[in-house]
Coordinates of C-alpha atoms in Angstrom, one line a residue:
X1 CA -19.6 -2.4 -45.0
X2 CA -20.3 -4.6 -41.9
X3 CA -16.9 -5.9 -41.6
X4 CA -15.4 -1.6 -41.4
X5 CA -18.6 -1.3 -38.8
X6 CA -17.1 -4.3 -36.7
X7 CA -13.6 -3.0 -37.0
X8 CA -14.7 0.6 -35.7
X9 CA -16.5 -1.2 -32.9
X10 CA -14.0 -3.0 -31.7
X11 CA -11.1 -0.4 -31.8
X12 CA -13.7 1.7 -29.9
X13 CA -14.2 -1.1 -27.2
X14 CA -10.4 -1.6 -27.3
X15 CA -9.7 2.2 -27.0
X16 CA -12.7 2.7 -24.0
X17 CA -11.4 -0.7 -22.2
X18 CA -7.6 1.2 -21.9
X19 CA -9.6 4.6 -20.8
X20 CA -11.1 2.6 -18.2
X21 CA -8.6 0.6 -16.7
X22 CA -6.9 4.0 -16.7
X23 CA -9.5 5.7 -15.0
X24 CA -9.7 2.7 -12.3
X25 CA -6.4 2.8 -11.9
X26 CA -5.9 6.7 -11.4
X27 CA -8.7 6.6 -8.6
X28 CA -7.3 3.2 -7.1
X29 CA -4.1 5.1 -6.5
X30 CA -5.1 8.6 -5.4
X31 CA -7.9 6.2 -2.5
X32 CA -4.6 4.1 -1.6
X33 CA -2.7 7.6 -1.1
X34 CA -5.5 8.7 1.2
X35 CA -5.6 5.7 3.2
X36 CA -1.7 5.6 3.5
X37 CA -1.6 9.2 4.7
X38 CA -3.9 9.0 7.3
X39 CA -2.7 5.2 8.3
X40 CA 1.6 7.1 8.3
X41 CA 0.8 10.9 8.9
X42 CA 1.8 11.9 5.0
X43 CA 5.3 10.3 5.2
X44 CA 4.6 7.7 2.6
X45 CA 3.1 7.7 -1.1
X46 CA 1.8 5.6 -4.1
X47 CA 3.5 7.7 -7.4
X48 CA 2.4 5.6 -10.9
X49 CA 4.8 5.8 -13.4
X50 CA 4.3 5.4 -17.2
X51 CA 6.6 2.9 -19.2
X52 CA 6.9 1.6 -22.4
X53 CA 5.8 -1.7 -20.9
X54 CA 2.8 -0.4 -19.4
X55 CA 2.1 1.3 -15.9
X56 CA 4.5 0.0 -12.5
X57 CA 4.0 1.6 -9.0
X58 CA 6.5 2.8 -7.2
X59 CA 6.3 3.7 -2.9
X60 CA 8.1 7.3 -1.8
X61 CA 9.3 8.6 1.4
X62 CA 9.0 11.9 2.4
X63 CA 12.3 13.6 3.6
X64 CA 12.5 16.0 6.0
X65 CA 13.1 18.9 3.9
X66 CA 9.5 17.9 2.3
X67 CA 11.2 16.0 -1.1
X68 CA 9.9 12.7 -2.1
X69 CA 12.4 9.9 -3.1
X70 CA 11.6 6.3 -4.3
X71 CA 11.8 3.9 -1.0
X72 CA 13.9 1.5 -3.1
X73 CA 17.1 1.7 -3.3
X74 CA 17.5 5.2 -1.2
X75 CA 15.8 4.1 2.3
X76 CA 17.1 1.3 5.0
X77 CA 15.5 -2.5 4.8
X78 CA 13.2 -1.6 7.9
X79 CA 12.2 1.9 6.2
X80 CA 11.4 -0.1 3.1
X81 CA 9.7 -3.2 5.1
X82 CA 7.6 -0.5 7.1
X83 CA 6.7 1.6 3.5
X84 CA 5.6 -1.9 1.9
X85 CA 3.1 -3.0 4.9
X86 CA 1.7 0.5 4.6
X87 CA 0.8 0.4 1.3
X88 CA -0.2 -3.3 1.4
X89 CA -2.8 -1.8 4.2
X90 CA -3.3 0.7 2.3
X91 CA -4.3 -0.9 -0.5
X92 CA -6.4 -3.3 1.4
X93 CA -8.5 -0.5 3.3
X94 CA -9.8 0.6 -0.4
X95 CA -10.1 -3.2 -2.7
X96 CA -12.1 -4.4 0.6
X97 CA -13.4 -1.2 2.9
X98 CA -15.2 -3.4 5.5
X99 CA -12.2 -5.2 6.7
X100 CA -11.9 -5.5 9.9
X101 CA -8.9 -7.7 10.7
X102 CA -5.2 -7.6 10.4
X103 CA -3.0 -11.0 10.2
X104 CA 0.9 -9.9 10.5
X105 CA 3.4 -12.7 10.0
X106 CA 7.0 -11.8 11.7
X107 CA 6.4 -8.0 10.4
X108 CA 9.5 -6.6 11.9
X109 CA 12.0 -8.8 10.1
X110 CA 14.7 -7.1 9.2
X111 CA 13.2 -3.4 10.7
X112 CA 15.8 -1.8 13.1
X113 CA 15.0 -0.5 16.5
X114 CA 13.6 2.8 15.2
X115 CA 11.5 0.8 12.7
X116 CA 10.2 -1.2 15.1
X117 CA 9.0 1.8 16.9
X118 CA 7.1 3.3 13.9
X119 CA 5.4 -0.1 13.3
X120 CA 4.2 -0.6 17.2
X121 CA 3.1 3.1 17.2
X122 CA 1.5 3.3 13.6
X123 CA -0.5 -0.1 14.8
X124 CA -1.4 1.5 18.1
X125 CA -2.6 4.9 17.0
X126 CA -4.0 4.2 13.1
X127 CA -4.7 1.4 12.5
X128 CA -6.3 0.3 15.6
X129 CA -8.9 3.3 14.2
X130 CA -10.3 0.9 11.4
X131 CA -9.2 -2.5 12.2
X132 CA -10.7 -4.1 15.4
X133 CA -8.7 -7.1 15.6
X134 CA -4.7 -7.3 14.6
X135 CA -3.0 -10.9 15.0
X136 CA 0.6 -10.5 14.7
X137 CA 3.2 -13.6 14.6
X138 CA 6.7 -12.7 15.8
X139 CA 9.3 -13.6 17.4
X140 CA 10.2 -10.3 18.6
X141 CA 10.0 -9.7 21.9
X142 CA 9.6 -5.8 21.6
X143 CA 6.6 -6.1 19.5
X144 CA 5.0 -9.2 21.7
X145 CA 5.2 -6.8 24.7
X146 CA 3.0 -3.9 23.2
X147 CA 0.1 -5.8 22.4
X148 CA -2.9 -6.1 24.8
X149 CA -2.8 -9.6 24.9
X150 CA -0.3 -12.5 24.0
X151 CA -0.7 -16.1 23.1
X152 CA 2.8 -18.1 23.4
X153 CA 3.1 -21.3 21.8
X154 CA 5.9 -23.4 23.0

């Protein structure tokens, strides 16, 4: 009789463990959508997808028309680049909600001019609302020339 109790206890530990890390998981990804659409103005989103080998992420653009398509495989390097720091900061903002400093290393590799753009502006305008320091290494000049203050070393 003890040995069917034990069993019952453990397949209901087992079966409240998976609710859960479901439950965690759900609300990890609906606070990482928040943060990433006031950090990009909506363009980007966290979508979980179900699999046979448990749950994968995967980041979406939003077209203009208002359709959302998977960033891989469908978007430009930079547009993919740019998606992937915003969700890494996303991400960030709700695991640790206190943080209060960026470290970029060479962030616009591989993002074209346009890219670029998005990055200097979304650092400018968002993040600078919730981060108070950002320290960004680069080599790129265009980046280097927005910031309020630059260290070269030679």
């Amino acid at each position: 009789c003890s040995y069917h109790l034990f069993w019952i206890l453990v397949k209901n530990r087992d079966e409240f463990r998976n609710f859960a890390l479901a439950l965690i998981e759900e609300r990890l990804t609906e606070q990482a959508n928040v943060e990433l659409k006031n950090l990009c103005d909506g363009r980007y989103k966290i979508q979980t997808i179900k699999s046979t080998l448990g749950n994968d992420y995967t980041l979406q653009l939003k077209e203009p028309e208002g359709d959302w398509i998977n960033v891989s495989g469908f978007a430009s390097g930079g547009e993919r680049m740019l998606a992937s720091l915003a969700a890494k900061i996303a991400f960030a903002r709700v695991l640790a909600p206190s943080v209060s400093m960026l470290i970029l290393d060479e962030p616009t590799h591989n993002l074209d001019e346009v890219a670029v753009r998005n990055l200097i502006e979304i650092i400018h305008e968002n993040v600078s609302e919730f981060i108070d320091q950002t320290f960004i290494i680069t080599h790129d000049e265009r980046l280097a020339e927005s910031a309020n203050k630059v260290v070269k070393l030679i």
